[in-house]
XYZ file of C-alpha atoms in Angstrom:
527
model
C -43.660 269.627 240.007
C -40.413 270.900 240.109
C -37.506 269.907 237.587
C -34.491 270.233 239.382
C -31.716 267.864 240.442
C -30.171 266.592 242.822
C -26.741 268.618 243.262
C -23.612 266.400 242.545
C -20.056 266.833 244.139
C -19.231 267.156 240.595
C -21.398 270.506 239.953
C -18.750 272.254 241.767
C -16.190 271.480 238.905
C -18.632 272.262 235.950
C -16.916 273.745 233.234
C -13.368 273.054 234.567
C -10.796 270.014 233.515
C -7.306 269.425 234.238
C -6.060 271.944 231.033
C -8.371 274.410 232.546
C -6.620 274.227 236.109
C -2.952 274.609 234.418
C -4.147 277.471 232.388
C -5.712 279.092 235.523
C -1.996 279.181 237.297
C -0.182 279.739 234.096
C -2.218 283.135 233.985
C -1.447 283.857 237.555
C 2.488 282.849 238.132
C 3.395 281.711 234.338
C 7.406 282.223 235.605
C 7.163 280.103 238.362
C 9.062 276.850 238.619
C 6.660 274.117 237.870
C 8.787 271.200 237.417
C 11.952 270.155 238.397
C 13.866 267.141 236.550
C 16.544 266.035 238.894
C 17.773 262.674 237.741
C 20.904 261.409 239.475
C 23.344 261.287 236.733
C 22.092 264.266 234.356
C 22.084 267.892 235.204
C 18.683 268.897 236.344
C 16.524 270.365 233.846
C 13.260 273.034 234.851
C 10.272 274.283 233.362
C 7.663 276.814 234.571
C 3.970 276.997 234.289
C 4.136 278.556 230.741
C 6.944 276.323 229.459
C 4.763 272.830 230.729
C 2.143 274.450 229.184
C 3.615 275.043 225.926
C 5.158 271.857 225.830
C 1.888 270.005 226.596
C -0.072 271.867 223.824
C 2.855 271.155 221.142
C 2.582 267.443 221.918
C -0.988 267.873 222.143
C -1.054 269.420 218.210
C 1.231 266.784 217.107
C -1.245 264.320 218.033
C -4.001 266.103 217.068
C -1.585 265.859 213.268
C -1.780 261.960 213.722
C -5.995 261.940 213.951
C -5.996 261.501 218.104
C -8.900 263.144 219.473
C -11.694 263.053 221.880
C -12.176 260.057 223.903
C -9.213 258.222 222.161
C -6.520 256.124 224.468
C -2.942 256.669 224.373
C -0.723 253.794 225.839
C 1.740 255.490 227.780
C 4.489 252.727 229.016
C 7.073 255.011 230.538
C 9.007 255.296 233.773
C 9.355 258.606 235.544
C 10.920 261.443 233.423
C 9.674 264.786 232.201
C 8.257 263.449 228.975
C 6.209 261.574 230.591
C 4.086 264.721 232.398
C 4.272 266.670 228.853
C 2.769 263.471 227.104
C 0.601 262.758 229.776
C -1.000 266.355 230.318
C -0.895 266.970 226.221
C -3.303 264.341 225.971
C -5.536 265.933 227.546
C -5.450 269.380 225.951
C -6.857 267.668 222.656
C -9.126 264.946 224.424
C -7.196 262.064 224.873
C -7.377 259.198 227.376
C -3.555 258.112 228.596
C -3.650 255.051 229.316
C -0.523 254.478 232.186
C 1.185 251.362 232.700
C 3.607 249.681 234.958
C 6.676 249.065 233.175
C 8.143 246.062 235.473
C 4.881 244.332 233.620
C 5.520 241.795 231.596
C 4.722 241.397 227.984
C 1.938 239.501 228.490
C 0.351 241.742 230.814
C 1.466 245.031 228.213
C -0.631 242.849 225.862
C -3.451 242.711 227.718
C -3.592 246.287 227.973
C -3.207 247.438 224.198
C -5.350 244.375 223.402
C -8.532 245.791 225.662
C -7.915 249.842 225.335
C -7.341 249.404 221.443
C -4.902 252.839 221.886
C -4.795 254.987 219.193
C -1.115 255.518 219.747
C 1.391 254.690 222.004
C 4.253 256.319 223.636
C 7.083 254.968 225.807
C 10.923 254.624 225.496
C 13.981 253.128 223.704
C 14.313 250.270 226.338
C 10.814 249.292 226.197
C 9.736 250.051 222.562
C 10.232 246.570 221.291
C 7.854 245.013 223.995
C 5.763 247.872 223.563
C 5.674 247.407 219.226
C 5.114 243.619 220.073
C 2.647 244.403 221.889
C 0.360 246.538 220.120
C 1.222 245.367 217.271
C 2.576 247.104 213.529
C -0.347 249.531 212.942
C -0.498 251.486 216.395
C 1.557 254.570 215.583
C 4.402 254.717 218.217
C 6.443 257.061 219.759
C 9.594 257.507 221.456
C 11.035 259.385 224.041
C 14.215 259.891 225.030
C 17.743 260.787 223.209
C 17.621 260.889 219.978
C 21.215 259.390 219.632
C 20.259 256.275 222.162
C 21.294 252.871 220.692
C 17.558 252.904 219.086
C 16.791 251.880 215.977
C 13.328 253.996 215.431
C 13.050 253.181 212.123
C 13.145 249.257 212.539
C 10.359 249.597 214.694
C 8.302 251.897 213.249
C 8.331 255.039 215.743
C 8.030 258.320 215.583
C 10.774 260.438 217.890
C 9.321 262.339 220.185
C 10.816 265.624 218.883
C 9.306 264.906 215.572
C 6.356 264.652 216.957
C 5.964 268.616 218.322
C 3.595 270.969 216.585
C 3.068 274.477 216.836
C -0.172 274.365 214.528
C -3.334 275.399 216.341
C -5.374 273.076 218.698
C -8.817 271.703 217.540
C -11.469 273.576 220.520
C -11.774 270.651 222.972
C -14.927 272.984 225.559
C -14.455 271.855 228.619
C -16.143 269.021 230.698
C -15.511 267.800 233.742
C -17.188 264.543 233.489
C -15.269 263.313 229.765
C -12.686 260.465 230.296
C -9.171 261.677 232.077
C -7.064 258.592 232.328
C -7.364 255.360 232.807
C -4.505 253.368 235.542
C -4.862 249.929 235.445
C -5.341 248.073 239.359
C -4.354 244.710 240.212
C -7.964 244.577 242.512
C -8.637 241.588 243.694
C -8.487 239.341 240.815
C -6.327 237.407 238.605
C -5.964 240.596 235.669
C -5.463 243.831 235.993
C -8.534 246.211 236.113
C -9.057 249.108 233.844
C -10.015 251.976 236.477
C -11.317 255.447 234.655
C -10.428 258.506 235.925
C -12.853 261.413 235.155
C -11.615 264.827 235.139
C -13.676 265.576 238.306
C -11.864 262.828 239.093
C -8.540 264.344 238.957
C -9.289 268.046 240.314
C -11.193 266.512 243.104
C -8.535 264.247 244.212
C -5.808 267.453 243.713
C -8.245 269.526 245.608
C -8.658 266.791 248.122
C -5.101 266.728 249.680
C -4.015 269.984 249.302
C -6.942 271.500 251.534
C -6.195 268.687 254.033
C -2.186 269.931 253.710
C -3.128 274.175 253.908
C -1.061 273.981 250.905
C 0.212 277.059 249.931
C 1.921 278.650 246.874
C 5.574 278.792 248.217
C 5.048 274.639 248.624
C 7.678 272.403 246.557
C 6.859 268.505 247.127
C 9.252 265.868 245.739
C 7.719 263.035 244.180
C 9.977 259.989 243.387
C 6.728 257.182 243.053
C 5.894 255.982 239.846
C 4.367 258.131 237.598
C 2.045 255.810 236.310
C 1.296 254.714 239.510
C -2.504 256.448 241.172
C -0.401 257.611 243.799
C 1.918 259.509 242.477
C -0.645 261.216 239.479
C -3.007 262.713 242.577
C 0.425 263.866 244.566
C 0.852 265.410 240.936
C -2.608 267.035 240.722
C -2.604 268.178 244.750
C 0.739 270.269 243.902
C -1.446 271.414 240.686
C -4.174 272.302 242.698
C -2.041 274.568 244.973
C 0.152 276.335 242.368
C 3.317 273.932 244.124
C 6.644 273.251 242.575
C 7.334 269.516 241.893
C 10.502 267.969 242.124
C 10.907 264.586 240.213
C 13.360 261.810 240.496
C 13.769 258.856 238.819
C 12.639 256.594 241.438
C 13.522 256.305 245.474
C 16.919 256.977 246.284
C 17.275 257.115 250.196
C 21.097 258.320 249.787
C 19.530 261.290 247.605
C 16.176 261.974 249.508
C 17.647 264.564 252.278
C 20.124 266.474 250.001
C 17.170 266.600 246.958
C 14.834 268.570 249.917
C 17.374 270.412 250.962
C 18.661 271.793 248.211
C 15.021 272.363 246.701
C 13.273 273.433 249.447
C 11.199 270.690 249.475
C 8.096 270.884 251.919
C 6.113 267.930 251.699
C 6.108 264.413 250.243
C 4.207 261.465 249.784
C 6.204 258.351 251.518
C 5.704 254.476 251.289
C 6.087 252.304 253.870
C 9.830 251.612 252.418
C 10.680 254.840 252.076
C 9.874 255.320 255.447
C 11.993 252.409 256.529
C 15.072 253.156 254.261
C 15.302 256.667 255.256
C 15.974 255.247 259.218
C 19.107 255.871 261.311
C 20.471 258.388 258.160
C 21.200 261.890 258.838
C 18.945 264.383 258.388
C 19.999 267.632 257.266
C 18.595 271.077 257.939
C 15.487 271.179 255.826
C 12.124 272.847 255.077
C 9.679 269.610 255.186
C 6.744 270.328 257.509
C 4.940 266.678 256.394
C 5.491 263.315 255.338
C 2.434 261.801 253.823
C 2.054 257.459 254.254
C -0.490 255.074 255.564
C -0.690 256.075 259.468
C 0.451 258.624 261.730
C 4.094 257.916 263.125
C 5.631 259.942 266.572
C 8.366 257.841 266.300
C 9.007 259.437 262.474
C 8.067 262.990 263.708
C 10.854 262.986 266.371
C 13.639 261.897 263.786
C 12.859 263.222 260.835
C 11.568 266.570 262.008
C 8.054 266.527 260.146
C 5.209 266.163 261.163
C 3.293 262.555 259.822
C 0.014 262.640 258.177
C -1.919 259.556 257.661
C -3.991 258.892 254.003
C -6.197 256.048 253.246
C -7.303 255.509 249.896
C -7.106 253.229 246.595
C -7.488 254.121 242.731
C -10.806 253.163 242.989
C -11.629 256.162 245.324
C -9.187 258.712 243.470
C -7.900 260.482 246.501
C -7.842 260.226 250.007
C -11.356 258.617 251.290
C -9.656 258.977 255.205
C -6.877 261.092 256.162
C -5.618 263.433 258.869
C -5.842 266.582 259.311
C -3.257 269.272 259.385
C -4.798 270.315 262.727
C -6.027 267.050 263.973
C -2.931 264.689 264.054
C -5.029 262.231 265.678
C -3.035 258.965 267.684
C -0.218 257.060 267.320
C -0.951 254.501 264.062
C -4.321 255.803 262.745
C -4.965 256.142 259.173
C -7.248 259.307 259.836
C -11.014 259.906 260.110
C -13.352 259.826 256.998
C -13.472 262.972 255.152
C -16.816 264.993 254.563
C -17.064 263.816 251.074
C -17.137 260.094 252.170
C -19.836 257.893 253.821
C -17.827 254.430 255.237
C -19.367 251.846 256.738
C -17.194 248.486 259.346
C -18.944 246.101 258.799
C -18.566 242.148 260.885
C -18.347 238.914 258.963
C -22.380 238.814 259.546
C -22.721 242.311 257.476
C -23.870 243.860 261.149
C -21.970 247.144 261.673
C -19.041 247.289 263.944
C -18.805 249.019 267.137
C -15.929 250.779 267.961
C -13.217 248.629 269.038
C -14.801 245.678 266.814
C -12.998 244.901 263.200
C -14.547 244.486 260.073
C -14.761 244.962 256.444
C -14.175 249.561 254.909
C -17.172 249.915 253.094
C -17.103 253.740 251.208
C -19.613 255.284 249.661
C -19.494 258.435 247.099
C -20.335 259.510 243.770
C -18.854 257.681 240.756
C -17.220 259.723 238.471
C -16.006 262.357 241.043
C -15.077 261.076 244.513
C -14.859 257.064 243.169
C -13.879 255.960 239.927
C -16.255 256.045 236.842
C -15.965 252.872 235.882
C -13.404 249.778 234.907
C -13.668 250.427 231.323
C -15.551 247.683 229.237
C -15.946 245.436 231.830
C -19.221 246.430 233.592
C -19.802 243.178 235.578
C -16.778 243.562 237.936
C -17.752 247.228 237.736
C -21.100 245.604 239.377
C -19.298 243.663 241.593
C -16.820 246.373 242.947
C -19.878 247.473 244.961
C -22.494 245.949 247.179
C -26.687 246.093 246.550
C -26.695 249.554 248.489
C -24.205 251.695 246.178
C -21.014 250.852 248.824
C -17.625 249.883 247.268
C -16.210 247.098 249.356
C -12.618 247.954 249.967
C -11.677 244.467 251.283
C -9.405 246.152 254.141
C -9.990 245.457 257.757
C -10.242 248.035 259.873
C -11.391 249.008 263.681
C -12.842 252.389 264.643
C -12.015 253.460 268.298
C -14.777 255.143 270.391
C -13.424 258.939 268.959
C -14.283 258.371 265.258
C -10.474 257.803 264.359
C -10.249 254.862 262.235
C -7.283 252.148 262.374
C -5.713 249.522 259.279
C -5.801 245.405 260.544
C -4.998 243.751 257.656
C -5.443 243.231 253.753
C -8.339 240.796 252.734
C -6.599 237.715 252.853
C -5.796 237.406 249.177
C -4.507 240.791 248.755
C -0.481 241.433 249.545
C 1.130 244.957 249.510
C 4.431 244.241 248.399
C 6.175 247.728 248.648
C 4.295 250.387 247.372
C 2.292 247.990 245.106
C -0.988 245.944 244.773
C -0.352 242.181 244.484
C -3.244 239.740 243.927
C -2.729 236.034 245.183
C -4.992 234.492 242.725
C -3.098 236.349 239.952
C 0.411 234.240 240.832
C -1.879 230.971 241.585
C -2.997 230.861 238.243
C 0.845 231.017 237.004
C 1.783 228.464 239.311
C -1.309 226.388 238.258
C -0.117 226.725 234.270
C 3.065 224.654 235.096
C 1.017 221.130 235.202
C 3.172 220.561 237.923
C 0.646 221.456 240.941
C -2.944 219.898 242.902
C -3.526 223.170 244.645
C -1.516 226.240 245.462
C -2.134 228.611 247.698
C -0.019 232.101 247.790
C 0.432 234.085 251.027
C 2.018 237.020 252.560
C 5.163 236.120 254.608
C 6.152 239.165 256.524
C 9.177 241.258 255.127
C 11.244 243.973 256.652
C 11.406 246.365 254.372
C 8.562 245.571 251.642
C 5.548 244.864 254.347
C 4.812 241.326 252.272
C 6.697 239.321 249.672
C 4.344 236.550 248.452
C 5.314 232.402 249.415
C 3.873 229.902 247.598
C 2.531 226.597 248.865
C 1.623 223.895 246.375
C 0.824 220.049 246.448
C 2.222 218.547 243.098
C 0.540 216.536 240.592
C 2.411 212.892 238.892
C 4.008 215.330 236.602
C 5.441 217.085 239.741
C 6.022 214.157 241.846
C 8.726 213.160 238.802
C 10.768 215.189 239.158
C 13.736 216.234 242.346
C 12.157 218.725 244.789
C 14.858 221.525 243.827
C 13.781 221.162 240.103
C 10.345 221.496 240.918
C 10.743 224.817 242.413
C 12.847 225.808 239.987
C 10.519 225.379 237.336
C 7.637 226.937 239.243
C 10.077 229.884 239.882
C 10.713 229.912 235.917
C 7.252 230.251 235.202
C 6.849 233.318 237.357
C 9.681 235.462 236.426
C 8.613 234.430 232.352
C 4.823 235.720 233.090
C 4.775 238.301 236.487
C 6.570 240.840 237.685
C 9.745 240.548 239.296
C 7.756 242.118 242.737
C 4.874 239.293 241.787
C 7.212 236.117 242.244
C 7.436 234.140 245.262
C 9.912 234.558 247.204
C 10.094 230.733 248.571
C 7.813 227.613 247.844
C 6.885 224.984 250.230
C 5.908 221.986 249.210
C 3.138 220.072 251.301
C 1.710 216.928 251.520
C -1.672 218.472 251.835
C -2.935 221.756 253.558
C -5.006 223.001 256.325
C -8.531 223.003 255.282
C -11.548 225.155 256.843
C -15.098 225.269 256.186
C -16.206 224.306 252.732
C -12.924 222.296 252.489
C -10.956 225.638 251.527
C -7.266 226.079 252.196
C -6.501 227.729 255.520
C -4.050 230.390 254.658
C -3.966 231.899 258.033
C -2.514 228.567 258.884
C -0.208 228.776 256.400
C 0.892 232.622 257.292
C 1.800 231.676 260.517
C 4.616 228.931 259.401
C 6.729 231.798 257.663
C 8.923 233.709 259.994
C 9.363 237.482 259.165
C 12.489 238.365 256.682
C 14.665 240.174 258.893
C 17.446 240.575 256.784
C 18.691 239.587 253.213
């Protein structure tokens, strides 16, 4: 009998992890520009490989100073700065987990999160360290970034400054292995909470690797990358650029009156777009400049021929840690498709009746892959919706509709019907429901998507109200439904109008028809 096993996509990454794969390029081009800071009102700031290195491993020691090690979390609560990618990657040179969160969250959300990945330290900045200290409460050690003069009472709180924090004693050995905890981004999914999605660090090199053989990267490639930094997007743009030895140039956030002069002046040869960006960056002028592809959801002509890039389309979701579908750098494929499935991925389109789809024919994106490497390990602690993310034969239901036409290329529908994508972000319906619900002022609500120009969706709410509700004027109502939702979501969570009905349109089982109600809002042209 023979005792071998089955090979795993992961086997190709044995003995490697994200430190490993900066070290690699740090030995090959440690002078090279690795990141660029350009934030719109500071003079840009630069580091190479060796410097991000350094820095990383400094951090990394200080932590190591403070009893973090192997397998611990670190709450990282921090918008887009260099900090963050020194934190972020020193937490993995002694072991760490970072833990990244959205910082338009609000505190009862950044509760949630301390309160389930018990962090053994936390790290975010001035204007967010009292939410951040409420949150995890006075033993998590804290630290923040930032100036050290800032209006920031570090004391009061009970942080540590960041440059107090930087060690140059020597790094516990932390051997390699590519299946150990990376990260850990939390996904709105499809129900009311946030999900805790783990992040391997096959994980990570396999998404970097991923994109940047789709792309022919090559070494001379600079990408700009304004997305959150917290955000799964935005960490595999990150890792691709790793992958390929790229420069990265870092902003703040989207700036559409910056985007053009930033790749211009930086070379800039690829980027990861939204929807919005694509949008916002329309009927502007467009400089002379080095960008050979513009990376969103489908494959635009009419984008090509004014912004003088090609487009690539990219399908994916934390859950699968890269691109599942995508183009090819060779194979554009037609106008609107999100790409073909790559060779690491088996999909499946399946009807209403779980029979597969012919092409043509819509249904359910079923993917299939190995946990751990090409889909997420796990949603930390919480193994039943871990169970439930995928179906009795091993397939993770995506809950995005999709058609296939009769040449393999595959083409987006629509969200499931509870799902809204509200600019470059994952909104749940049920999650502002059960906000609206808390008032005591509501029967039943249903949320929707209403169509928006620039975002894609904005959520409406519909409600029937209660005796409580029924007391009080119409414009009060909604005004306390609306205070309810800026007090507990975030500001891209609330509704952007609420209807109130007598009753709703019902289908089978008696459930709300929200198709019905979708088709009552007009798109938002203009605001």
């Amino acid at each position: 009998m023979s005792d071998t096993k089955t090979a795993s996509k992961g086997d190709a990454f044995y003995g490697m992890s994200v430190p490993w794969l900066l070290d690699q390029w740090v030995e090959r081009q440690p002078d090279k520009t690795f990141v660029v800071w350009a934030p719109f009102d500071q003079p840009e700031r630069r580091w190479t490989f060796a410097e991000m290195q350094r820095e990383a491993k400094r951090f990394a020691a200080g932590l190591h100073e403070r009893g973090v090690g192997v397998g611990d979390f670190v709450l990282m609560h921090h918008d887009n700065a260099p900090e963050f990618l020194g934190a972020w990657l020193g937490c993995a040179y002694v072991g760490a987990v970072p833990v990244t969160t959205n910082t338009r969250s609000v505190a009862e959300n950044v509760h949630y999160f301390a309160e389930l990945m018990k962090p053994a330290c936390a790290i975010t900045q001035p204007s967010l360290a009292a939410l951040v200290r409420e949150a995890c409460g006075p033993d998590t050690p804290m630290i923040v970034t930032g100036d050290p003069a800032s209006d920031f009472d570090a004391d009061a709180l009970g942080a540590t400054p960041l440059a107090d924090v930087f060690s140059d004693s020597p790094l516990p050995e932390v051997p390699s292995d590519h299946m150990r905890n990376f990260a850990v981004q939390f996904t709105s999914g499809t129900t009311s909470r946030p999900k805790p999605t783990v992040w391997t660090h096959a994980n990570a090199l396999w998404g970097g690797r991923t994109i940047a053989m789709n792309l022919r990267l090559q070494r001379d490639d600079v990408t700009l990358l304004y997305l959150p930094l917290f955000h799964a997007n935005a960490q595999v743009t990150f890792f691709s650029a790793l992958w390929a030895g790229n420069t990265v140039v870092v902003h703040p956030r989207f700036s559409a009156s910056r985007f053009w002069d930033t790749c211009a002046v930086h070379g800039v040869t690829w980027v990861s777009m939204i929807p919005f960006a694509f949008k916002a960056l329309s009927g502007r002028p467009v400089p002379d400049h080095k960008v050979h592809t513009l990376i969103g959801l489908a494959r635009l002509p009419e984008a090509e021929a004014e912004f003088g890039a090609r487009t690539m389309a990219l399908w994916g979701m934390t859950e699968t840690g890269t691109a599942a579908i995508m183009t090819d750098a060779d194979h554009p494929g037609p106008a609107g498709t999100m790409g073909r499935p790559l060779p690491q991925y088996d999909i499946e389109i399946r009807k209403p009746d779980g029979s597969m789809a012919s092409p043509g024919e819509e249904g359910i994106l079923y993917v299939r892959g190995e946990p751990g490497v090409s889909l997420f390990k796990e949603y930390y602690q919480q193994p039943e919706k871990t169970a439930e993310a995928y179906d009795e034969t091993g397939a993770l239901d995506t809950g995005d509709i999709v058609r296939m036409d009769e040449n393999g290329w595959l083409f987006f529908v629509n969200r499931d019907k509870d799902m809204l994508r509200v600019g470059g972000e994952n909104v749940a319906a049920l999650e502002i429901e059960t906000v609206i619900d808390d008032t005591g002022l509501v029967l039943e609500c249903a949320v929707v998507a209403q169509k928006h120009y620039m975002l894609g969706d904005v959520p409406a709410a519909f409600v029937s109200v209660n005796e409580s509700g029924k007391a009080l004027a119409p414009e009060d109502l909604k005004n306390r439904i609306l205070a309810q939702c800026r007090k507990r979501l975030a500001d891209f969570k609330i509704p952007r109008s609420v209807h109130i009905v007598e009753d709703f349109p019902r289908s089978t089982l008696d459930r709300i028809a929200k198709k019905d109600l979708r088709v009552r809002l007009p798109k938002i042209e203009a605001e």
